[in-house]
PDB file of C-alpha atoms and ligand atoms in Angstrom:
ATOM      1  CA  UNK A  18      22.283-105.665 173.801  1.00  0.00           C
ATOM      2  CA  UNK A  19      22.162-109.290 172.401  1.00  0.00           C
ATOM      3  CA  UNK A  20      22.181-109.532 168.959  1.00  0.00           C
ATOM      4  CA  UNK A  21      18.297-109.497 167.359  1.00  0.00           C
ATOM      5  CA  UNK A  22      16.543-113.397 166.253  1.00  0.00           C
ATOM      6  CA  UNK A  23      15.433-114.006 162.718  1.00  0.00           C
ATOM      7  CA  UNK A  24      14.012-117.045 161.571  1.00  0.00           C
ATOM      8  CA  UNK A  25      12.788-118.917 158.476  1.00  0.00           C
ATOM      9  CA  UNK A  26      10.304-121.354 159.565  1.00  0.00           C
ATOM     10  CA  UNK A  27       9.039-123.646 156.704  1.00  0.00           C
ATOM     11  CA  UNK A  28       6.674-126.930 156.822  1.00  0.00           C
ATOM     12  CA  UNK A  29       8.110-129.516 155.212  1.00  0.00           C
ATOM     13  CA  UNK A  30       5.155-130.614 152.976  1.00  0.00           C
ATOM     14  CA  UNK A  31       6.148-129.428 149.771  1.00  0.00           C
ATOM     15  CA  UNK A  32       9.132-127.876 148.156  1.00  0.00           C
ATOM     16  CA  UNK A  33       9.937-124.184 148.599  1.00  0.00           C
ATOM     17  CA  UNK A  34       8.913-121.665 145.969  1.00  0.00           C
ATOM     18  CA  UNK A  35       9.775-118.100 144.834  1.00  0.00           C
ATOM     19  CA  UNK A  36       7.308-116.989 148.055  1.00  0.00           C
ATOM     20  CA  UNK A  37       9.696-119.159 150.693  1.00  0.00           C
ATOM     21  CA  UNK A  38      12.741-117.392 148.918  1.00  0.00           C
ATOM     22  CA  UNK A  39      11.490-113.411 149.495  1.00  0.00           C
ATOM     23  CA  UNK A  40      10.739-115.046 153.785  1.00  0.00           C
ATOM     24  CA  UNK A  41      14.145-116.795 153.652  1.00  0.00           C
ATOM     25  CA  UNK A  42      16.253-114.129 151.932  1.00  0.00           C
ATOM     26  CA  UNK A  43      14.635-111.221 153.506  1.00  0.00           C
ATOM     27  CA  UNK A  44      15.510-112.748 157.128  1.00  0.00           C
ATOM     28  CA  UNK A  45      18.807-113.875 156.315  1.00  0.00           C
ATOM     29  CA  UNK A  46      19.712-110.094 154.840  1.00  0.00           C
ATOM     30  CA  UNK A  47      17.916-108.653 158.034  1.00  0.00           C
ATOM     31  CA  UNK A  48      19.629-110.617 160.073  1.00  0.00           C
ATOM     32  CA  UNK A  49      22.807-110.214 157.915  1.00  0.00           C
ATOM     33  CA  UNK A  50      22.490-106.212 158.253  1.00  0.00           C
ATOM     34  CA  UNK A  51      21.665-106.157 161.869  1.00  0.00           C
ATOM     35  CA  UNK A  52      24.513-108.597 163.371  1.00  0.00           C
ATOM     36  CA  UNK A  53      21.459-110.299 164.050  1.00  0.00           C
ATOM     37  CA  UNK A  54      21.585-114.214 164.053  1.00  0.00           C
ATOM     38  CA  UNK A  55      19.490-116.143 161.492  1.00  0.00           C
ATOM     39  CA  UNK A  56      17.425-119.970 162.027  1.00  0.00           C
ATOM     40  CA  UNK A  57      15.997-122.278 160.262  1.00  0.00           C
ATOM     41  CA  UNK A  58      12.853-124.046 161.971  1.00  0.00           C
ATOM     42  CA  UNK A  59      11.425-126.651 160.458  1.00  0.00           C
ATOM     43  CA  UNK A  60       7.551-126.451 161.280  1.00  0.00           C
ATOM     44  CA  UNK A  61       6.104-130.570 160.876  1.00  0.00           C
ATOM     45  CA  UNK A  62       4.225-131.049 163.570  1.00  0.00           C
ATOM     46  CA  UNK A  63       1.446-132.571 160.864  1.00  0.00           C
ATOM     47  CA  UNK A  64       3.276-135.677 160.505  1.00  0.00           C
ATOM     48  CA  UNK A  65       1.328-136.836 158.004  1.00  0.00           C
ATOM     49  CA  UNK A  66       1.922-134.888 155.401  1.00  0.00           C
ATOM     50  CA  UNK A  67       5.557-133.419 156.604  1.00  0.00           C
ATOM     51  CA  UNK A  68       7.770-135.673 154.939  1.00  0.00           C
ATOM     52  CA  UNK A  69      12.498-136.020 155.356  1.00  0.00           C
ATOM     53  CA  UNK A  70      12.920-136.184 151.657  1.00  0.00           C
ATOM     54  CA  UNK A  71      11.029-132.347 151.565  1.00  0.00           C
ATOM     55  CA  UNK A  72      12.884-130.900 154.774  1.00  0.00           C
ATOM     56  CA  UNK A  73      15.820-132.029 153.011  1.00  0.00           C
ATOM     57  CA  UNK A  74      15.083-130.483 149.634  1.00  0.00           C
ATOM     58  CA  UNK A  75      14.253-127.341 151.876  1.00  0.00           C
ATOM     59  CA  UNK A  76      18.023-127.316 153.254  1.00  0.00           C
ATOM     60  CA  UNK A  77      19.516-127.763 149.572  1.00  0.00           C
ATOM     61  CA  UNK A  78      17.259-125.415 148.240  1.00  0.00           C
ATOM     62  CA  UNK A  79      18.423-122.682 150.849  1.00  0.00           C
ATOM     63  CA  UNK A  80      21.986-123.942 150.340  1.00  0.00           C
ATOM     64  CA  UNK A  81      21.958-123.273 146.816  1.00  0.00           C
ATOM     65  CA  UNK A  82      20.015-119.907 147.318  1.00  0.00           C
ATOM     66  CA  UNK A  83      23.271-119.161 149.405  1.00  0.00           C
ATOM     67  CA  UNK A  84      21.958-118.772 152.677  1.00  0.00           C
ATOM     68  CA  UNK A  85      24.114-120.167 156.092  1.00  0.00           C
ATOM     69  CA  UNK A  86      22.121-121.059 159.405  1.00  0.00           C
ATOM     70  CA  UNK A  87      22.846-122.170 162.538  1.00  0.00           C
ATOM     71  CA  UNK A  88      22.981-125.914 163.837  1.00  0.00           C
ATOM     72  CA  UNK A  89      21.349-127.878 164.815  1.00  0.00           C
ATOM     73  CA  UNK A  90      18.026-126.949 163.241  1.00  0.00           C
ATOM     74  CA  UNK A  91      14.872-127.003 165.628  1.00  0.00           C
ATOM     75  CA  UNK A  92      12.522-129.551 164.346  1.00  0.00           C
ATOM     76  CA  UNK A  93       9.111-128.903 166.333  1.00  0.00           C
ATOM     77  CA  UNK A  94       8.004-133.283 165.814  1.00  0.00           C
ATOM     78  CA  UNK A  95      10.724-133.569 168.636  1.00  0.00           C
ATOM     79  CA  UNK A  96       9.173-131.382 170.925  1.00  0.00           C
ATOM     80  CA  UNK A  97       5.675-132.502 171.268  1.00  0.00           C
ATOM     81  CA  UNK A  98       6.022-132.476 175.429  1.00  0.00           C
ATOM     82  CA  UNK A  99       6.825-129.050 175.495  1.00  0.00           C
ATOM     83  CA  UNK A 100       3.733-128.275 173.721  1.00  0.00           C
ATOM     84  CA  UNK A 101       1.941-130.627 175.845  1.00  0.00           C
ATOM     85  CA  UNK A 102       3.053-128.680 178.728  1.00  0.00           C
ATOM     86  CA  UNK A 103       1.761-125.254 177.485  1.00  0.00           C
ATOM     87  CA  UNK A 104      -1.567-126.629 176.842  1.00  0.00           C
ATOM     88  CA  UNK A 105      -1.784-128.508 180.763  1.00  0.00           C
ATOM     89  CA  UNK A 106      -0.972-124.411 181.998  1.00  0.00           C
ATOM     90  CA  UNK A 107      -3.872-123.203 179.519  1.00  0.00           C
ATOM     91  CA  UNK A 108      -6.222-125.790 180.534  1.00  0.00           C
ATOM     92  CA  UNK A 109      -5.174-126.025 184.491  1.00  0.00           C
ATOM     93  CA  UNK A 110      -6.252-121.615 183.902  1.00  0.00           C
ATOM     94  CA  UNK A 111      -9.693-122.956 182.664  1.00  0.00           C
ATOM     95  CA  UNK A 112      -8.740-121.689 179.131  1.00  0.00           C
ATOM     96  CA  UNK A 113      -9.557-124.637 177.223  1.00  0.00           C
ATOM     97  CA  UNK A 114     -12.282-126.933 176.298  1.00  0.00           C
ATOM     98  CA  UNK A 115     -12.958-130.145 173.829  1.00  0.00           C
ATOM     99  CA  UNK A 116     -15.046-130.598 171.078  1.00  0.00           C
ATOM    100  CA  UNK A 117     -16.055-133.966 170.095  1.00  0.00           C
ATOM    101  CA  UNK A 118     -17.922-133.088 166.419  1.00  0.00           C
ATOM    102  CA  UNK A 119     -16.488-135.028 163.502  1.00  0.00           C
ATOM    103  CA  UNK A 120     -16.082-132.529 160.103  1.00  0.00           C
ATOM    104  CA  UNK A 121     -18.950-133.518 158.970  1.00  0.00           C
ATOM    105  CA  UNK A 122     -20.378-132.479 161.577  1.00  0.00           C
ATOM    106  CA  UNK A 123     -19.578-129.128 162.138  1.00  0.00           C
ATOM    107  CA  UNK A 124     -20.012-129.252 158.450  1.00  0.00           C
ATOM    108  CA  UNK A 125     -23.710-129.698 158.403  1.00  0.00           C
ATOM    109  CA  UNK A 126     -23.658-127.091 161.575  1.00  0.00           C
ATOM    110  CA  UNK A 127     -22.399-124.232 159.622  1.00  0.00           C
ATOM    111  CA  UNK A 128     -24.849-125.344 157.154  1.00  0.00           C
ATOM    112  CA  UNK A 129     -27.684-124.839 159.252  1.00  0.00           C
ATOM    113  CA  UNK A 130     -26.633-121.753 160.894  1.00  0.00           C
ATOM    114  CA  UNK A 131     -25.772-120.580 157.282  1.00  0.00           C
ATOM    115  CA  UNK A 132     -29.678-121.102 156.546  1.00  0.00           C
ATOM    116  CA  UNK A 133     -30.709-118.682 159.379  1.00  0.00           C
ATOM    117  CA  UNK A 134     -28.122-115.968 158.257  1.00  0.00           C
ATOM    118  CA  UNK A 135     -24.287-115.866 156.914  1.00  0.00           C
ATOM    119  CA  UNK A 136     -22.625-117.665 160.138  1.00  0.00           C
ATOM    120  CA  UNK A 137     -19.077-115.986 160.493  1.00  0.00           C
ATOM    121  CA  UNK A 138     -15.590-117.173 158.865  1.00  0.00           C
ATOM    122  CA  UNK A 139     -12.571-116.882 159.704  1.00  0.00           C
ATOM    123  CA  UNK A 140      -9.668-114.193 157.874  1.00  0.00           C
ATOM    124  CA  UNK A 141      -8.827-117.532 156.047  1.00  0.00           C
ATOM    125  CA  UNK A 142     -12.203-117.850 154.949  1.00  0.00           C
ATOM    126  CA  UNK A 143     -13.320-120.880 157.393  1.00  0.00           C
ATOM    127  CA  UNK A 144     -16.337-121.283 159.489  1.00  0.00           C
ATOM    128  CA  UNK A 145     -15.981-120.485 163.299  1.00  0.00           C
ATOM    129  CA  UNK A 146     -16.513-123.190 165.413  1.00  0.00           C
ATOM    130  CA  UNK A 147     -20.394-123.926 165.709  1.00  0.00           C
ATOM    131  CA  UNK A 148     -20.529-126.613 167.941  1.00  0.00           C
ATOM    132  CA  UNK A 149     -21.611-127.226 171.508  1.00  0.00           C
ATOM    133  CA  UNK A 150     -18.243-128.130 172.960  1.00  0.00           C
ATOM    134  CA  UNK A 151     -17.914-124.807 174.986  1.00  0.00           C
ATOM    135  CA  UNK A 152     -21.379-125.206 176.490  1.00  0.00           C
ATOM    136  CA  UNK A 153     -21.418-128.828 177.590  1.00  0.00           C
ATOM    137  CA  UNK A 154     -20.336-129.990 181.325  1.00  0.00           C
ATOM    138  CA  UNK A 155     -17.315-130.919 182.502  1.00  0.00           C
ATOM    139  CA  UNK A 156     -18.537-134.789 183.181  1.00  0.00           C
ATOM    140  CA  UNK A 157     -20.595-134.463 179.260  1.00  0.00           C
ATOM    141  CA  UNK A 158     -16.440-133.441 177.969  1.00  0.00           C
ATOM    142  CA  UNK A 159     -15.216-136.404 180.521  1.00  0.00           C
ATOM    143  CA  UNK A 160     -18.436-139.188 179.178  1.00  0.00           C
ATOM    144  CA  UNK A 161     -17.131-138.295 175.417  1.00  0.00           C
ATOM    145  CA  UNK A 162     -13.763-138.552 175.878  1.00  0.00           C
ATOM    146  CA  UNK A 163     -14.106-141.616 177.686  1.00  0.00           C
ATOM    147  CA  UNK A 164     -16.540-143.162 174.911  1.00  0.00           C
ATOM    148  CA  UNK A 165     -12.829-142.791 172.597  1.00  0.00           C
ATOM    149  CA  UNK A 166     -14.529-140.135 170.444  1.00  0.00           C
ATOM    150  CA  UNK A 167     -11.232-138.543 168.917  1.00  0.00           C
ATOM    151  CA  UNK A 168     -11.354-134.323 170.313  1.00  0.00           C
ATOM    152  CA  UNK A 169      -9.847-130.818 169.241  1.00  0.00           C
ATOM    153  CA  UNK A 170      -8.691-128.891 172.503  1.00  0.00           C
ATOM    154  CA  UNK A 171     -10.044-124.957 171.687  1.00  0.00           C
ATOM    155  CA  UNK A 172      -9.135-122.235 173.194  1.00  0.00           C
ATOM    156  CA  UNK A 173     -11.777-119.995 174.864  1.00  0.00           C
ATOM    157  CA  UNK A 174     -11.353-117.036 173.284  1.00  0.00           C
ATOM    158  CA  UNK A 175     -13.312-114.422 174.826  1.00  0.00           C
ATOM    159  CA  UNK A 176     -12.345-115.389 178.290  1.00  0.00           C
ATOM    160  CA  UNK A 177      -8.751-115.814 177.702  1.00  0.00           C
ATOM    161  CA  UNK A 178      -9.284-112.013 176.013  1.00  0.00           C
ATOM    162  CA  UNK A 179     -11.199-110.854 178.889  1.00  0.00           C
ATOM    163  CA  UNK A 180      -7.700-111.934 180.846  1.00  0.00           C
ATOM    164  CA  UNK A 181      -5.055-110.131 178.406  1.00  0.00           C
ATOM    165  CA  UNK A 182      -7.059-106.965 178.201  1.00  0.00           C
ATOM    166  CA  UNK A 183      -5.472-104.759 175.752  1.00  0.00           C
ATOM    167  CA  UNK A 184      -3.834-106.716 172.940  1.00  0.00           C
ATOM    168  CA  UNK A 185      -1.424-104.957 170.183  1.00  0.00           C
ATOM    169  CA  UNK A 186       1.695-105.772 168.716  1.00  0.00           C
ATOM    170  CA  UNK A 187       4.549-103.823 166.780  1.00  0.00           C
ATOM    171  CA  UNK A 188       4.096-104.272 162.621  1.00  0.00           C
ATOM    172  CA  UNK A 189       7.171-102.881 161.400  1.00  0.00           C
ATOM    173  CA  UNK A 190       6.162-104.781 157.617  1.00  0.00           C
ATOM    174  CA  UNK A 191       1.757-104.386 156.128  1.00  0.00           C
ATOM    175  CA  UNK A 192      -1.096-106.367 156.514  1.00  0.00           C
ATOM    176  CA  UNK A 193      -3.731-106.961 153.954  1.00  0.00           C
ATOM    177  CA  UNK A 194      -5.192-103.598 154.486  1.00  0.00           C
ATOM    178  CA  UNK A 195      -2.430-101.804 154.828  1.00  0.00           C
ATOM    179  CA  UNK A 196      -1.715-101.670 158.562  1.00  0.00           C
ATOM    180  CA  UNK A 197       1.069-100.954 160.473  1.00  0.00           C
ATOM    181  CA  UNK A 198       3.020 -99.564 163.287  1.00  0.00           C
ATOM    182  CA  UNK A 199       0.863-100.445 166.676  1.00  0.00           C
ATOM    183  CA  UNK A 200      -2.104-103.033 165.564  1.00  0.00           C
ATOM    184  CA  UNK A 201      -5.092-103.979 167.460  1.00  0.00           C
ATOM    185  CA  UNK A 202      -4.724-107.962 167.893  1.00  0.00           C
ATOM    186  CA  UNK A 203      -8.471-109.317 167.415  1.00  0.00           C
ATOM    187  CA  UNK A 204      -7.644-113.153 168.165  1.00  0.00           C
ATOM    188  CA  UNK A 205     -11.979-113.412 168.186  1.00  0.00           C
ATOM    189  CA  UNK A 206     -12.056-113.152 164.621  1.00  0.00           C
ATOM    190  CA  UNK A 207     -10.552-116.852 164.680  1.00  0.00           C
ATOM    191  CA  UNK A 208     -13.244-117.820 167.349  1.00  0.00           C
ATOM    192  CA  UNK A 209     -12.378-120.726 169.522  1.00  0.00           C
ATOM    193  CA  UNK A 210      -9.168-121.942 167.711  1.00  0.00           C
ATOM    194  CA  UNK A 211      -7.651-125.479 167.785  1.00  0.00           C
ATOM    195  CA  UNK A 212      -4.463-125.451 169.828  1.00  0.00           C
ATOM    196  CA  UNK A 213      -4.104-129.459 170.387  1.00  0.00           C
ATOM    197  CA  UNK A 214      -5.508-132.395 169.213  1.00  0.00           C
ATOM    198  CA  UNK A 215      -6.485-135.654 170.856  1.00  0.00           C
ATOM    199  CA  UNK A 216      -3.808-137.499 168.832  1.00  0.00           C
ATOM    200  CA  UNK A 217      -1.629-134.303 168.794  1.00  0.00           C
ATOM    201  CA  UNK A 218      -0.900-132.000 171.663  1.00  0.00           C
ATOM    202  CA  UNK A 219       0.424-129.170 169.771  1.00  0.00           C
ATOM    203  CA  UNK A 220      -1.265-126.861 166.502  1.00  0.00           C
ATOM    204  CA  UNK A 221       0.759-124.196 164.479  1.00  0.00           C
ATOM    205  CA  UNK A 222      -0.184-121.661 166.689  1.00  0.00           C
ATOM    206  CA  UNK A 223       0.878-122.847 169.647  1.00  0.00           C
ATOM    207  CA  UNK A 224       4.177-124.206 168.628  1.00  0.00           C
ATOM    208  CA  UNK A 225       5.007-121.219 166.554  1.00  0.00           C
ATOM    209  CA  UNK A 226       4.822-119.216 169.777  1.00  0.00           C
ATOM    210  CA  UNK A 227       6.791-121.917 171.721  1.00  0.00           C
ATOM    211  CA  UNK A 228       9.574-121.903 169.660  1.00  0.00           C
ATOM    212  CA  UNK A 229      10.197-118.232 169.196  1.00  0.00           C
ATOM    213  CA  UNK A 230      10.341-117.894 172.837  1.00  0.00           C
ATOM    214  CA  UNK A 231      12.419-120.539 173.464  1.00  0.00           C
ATOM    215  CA  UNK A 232      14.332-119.972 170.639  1.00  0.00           C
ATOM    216  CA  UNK A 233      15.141-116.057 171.350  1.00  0.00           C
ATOM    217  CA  UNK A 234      13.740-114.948 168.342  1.00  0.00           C
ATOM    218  CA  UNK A 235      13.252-111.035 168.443  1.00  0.00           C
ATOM    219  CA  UNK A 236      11.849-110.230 164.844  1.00  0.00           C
ATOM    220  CA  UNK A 237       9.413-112.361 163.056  1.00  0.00           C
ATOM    221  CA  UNK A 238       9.605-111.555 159.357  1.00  0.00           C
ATOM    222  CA  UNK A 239       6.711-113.916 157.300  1.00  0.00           C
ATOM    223  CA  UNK A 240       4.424-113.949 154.706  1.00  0.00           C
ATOM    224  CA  UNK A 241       1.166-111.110 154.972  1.00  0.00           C
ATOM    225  CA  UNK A 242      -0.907-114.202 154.486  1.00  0.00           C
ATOM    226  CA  UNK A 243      -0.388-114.665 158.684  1.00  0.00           C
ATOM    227  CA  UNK A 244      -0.548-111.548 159.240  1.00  0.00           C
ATOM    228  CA  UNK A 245      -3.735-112.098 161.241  1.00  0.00           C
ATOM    229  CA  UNK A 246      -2.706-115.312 163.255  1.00  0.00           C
ATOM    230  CA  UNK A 247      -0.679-112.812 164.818  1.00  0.00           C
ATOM    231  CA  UNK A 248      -3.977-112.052 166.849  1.00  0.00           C
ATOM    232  CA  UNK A 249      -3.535-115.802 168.077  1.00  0.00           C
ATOM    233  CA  UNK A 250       0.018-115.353 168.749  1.00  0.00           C
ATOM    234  CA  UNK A 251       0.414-112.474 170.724  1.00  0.00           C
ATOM    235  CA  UNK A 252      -2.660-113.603 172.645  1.00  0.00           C
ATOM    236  CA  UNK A 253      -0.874-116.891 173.736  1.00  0.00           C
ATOM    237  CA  UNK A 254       2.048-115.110 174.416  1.00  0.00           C
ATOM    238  CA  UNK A 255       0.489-112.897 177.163  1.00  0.00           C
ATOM    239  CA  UNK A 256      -1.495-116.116 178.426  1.00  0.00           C
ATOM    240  CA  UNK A 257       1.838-117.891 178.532  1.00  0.00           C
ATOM    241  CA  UNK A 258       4.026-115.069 179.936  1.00  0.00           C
ATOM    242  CA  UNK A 259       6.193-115.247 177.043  1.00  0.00           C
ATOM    243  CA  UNK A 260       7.685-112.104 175.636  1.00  0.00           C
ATOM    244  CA  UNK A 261       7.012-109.974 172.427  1.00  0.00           C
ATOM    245  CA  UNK A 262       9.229-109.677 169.048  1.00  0.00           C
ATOM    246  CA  UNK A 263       8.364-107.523 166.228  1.00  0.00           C
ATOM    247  CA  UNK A 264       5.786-108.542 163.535  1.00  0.00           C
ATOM    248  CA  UNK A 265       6.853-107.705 159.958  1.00  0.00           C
ATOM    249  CA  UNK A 266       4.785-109.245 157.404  1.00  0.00           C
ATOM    250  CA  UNK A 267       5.899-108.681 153.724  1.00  0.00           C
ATOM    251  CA  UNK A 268       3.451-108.602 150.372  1.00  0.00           C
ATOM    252  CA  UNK A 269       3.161-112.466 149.059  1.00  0.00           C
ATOM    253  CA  UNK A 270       4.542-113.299 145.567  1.00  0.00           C
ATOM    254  CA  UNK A 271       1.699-113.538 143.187  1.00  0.00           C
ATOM    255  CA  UNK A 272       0.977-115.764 140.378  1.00  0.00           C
ATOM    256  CA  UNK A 273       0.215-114.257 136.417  1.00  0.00           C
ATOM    257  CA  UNK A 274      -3.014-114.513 137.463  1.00  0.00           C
ATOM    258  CA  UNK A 275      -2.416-112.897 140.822  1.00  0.00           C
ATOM    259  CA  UNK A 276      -3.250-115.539 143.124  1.00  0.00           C
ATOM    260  CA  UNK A 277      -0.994-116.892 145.703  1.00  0.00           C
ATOM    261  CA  UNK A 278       1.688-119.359 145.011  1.00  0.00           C
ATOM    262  CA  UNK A 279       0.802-122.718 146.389  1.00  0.00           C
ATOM    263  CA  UNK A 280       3.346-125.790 147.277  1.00  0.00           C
ATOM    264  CA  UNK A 281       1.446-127.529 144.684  1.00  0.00           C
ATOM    265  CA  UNK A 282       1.952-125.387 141.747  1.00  0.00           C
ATOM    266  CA  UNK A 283       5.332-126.734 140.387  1.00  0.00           C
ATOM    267  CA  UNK A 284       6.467-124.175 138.187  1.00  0.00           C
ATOM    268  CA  UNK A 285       7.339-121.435 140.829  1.00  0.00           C
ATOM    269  CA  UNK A 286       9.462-124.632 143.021  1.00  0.00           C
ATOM    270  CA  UNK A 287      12.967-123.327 143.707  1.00  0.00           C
ATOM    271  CA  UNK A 288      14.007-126.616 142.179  1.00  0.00           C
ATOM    272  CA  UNK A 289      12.455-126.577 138.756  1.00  0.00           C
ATOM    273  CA  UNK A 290      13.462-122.612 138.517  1.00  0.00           C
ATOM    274  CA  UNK A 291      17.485-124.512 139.128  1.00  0.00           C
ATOM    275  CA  UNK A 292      16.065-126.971 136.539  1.00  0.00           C
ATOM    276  CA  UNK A 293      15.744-124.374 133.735  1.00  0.00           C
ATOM    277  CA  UNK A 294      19.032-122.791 134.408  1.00  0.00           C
ATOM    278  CA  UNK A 295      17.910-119.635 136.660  1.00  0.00           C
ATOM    279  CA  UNK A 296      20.776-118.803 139.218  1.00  0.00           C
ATOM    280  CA  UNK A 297      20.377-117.922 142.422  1.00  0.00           C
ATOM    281  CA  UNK A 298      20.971-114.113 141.274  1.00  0.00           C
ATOM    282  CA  UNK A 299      17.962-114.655 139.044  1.00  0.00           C
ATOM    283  CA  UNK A 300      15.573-116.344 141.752  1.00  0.00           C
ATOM    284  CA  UNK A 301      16.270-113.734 144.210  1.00  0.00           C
ATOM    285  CA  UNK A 302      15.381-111.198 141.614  1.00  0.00           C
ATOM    286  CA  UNK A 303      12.220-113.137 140.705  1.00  0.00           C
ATOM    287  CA  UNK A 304      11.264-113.244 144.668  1.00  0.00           C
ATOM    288  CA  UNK A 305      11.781-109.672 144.737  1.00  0.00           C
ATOM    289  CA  UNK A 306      14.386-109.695 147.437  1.00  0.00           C
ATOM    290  CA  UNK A 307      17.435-107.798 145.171  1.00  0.00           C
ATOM    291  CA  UNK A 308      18.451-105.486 148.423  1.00  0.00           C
ATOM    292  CA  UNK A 309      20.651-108.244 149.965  1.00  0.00           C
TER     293      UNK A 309
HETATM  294  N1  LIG B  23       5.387-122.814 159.109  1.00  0.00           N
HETATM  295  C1  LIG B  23       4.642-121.724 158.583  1.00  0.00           C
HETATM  296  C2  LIG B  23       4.471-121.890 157.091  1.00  0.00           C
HETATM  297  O1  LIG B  23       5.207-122.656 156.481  1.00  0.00           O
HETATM  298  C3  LIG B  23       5.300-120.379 158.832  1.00  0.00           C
HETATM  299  C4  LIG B  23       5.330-120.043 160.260  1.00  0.00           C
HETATM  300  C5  LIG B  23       5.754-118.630 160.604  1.00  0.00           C
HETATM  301  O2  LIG B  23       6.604-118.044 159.921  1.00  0.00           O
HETATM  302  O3  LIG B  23       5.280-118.133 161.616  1.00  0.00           O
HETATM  303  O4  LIG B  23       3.616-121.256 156.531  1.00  0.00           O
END
């Protein structure tokens, strides 16, 4: 039997906070307990706001946390033709289609749909895709794209579901509602997602389930807060013919106010808790992840 895949797979956009610390301390001690091996990813394909000075913070941060990982580190911006290549085999399957609507757009779309009736979000809370991209002809897709309009490439959900029939994956961790063991995947509460964009050919989605393939990873141990994009995942998975790891998604670490720590809010930042004097004894205590 090899020896069982964790990873820690952070954007680097922001610096890490007490939430990052239970992900990367409960996969390193997984992986610690198991014989297992133990990554680190870093996820910045958004190369825009993904910055070296913050994927560098990440690796100190982790450092000081006292975790160890292998080298070299996967970093996904070098890897945008392998992501090109899984959406040609999705599109050259029919699977995919463009849509040419600016924000705004789809914006004033939701609007209007909202007007006739609550039009549908997504488990993060966003619209579904309104637009007319699915309907419109191959030569109307071709005429846009050749007019330069910049595109999102969606994925056809309910046909590429109609393909992978029965859809479930192994939850060895919670979701929101408390699920667990087998779990229905329902990749159409996303609707039509964005897996590629005119100006880049990959989207979290598809390069998260990329990478773990390619990367061997057997356990994926993350945040409840994707708990449901691992509808999406397992989906492109069967599509792509990749295989399955285990889902475990642990409880997020909550605010005073109980919301969800954000990259933004500075006090919970792994480097300002170092700041004050807390030791890495203290933070792992803090991000609930004492076991190790
Ligand atoms: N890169 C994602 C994030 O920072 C995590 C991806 C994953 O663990 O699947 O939220």
């Amino acid at each position: 039997m090899p020896p069982p895949v964790f990873r820690f797979a952070p954007s680097p956009n922001g610096y890490l906070h007490l939430g990052h610390a239970r992900s990367a301390l409960l996969n390193f001690d997984l992986a610690r307990a198991s014989g297992g091996r133990f990554l680190l990813r870093i996820e910045d394909i958004d190369t825009a706001r993904c910055r070296p000075e913050f994927e560098a913070a990440i690796c100190e941060d982790l450092d000081w946390l006292g975790l160890s990982w292998e080298r070299p580190v996967r970093r996904q911006s070098e890897h945008f033709d392998l992501y090109r290549e899984a959406l040609s085999r999705l599109d050259r399957e029919g699977l995919l289609y463009k849509s040419f609507e600016s924000r705004a757009e789809i914006a004033r779309l939701v609007a209007q749909r909202d007007a006739l009736g609550r039009w549908p979000r997504d488990p993060d809370g966003a619209p579904l895709y309104p637009g007319a991209g699915a309907a419109q002809s191959t030569s109307e897709q071709e005429r846009l794209e050749q007019s330069g309009l910049p595109f999102a490439l969606r994925l056809k959900v309910e046909a590429a579901m109609h393909r992978a029939r029965h859809l479930i994956w192994t939850e060895q961790g919670e979701g929101p509602q408390g699920e667990t063991g087998m779990v229905a995947a329902q990749p159409q509460v996303w609707g039509d997602v964005v897996l590629g964009r005119k100006e880049t050919p990959a989207s979290y989605h598809l390069s998260v389930v990329v990478d773990d393939a390619l990367q061997g990873v057997t356990h994926v141990v993350r945040g409840q807060d994707l708990f449901w994009a691992t509808s999406v995942h397992r989906l492109l998975q069967r599509l792509l013919g990749l295989p399955e790891p285990v889902y475990q998604h642990h409880a997020l670490v909550r605010d005073a106010s109980g919301a969800k720590l954000a990259k933004s809010s500075q006090s919970t930042a792994l480097r300002a808790l170092r700041a004050e004097g807390f030791s890495p004894a203290d933070v792992r205590r803090m991000a609930g992840a004492e076991a190790g």
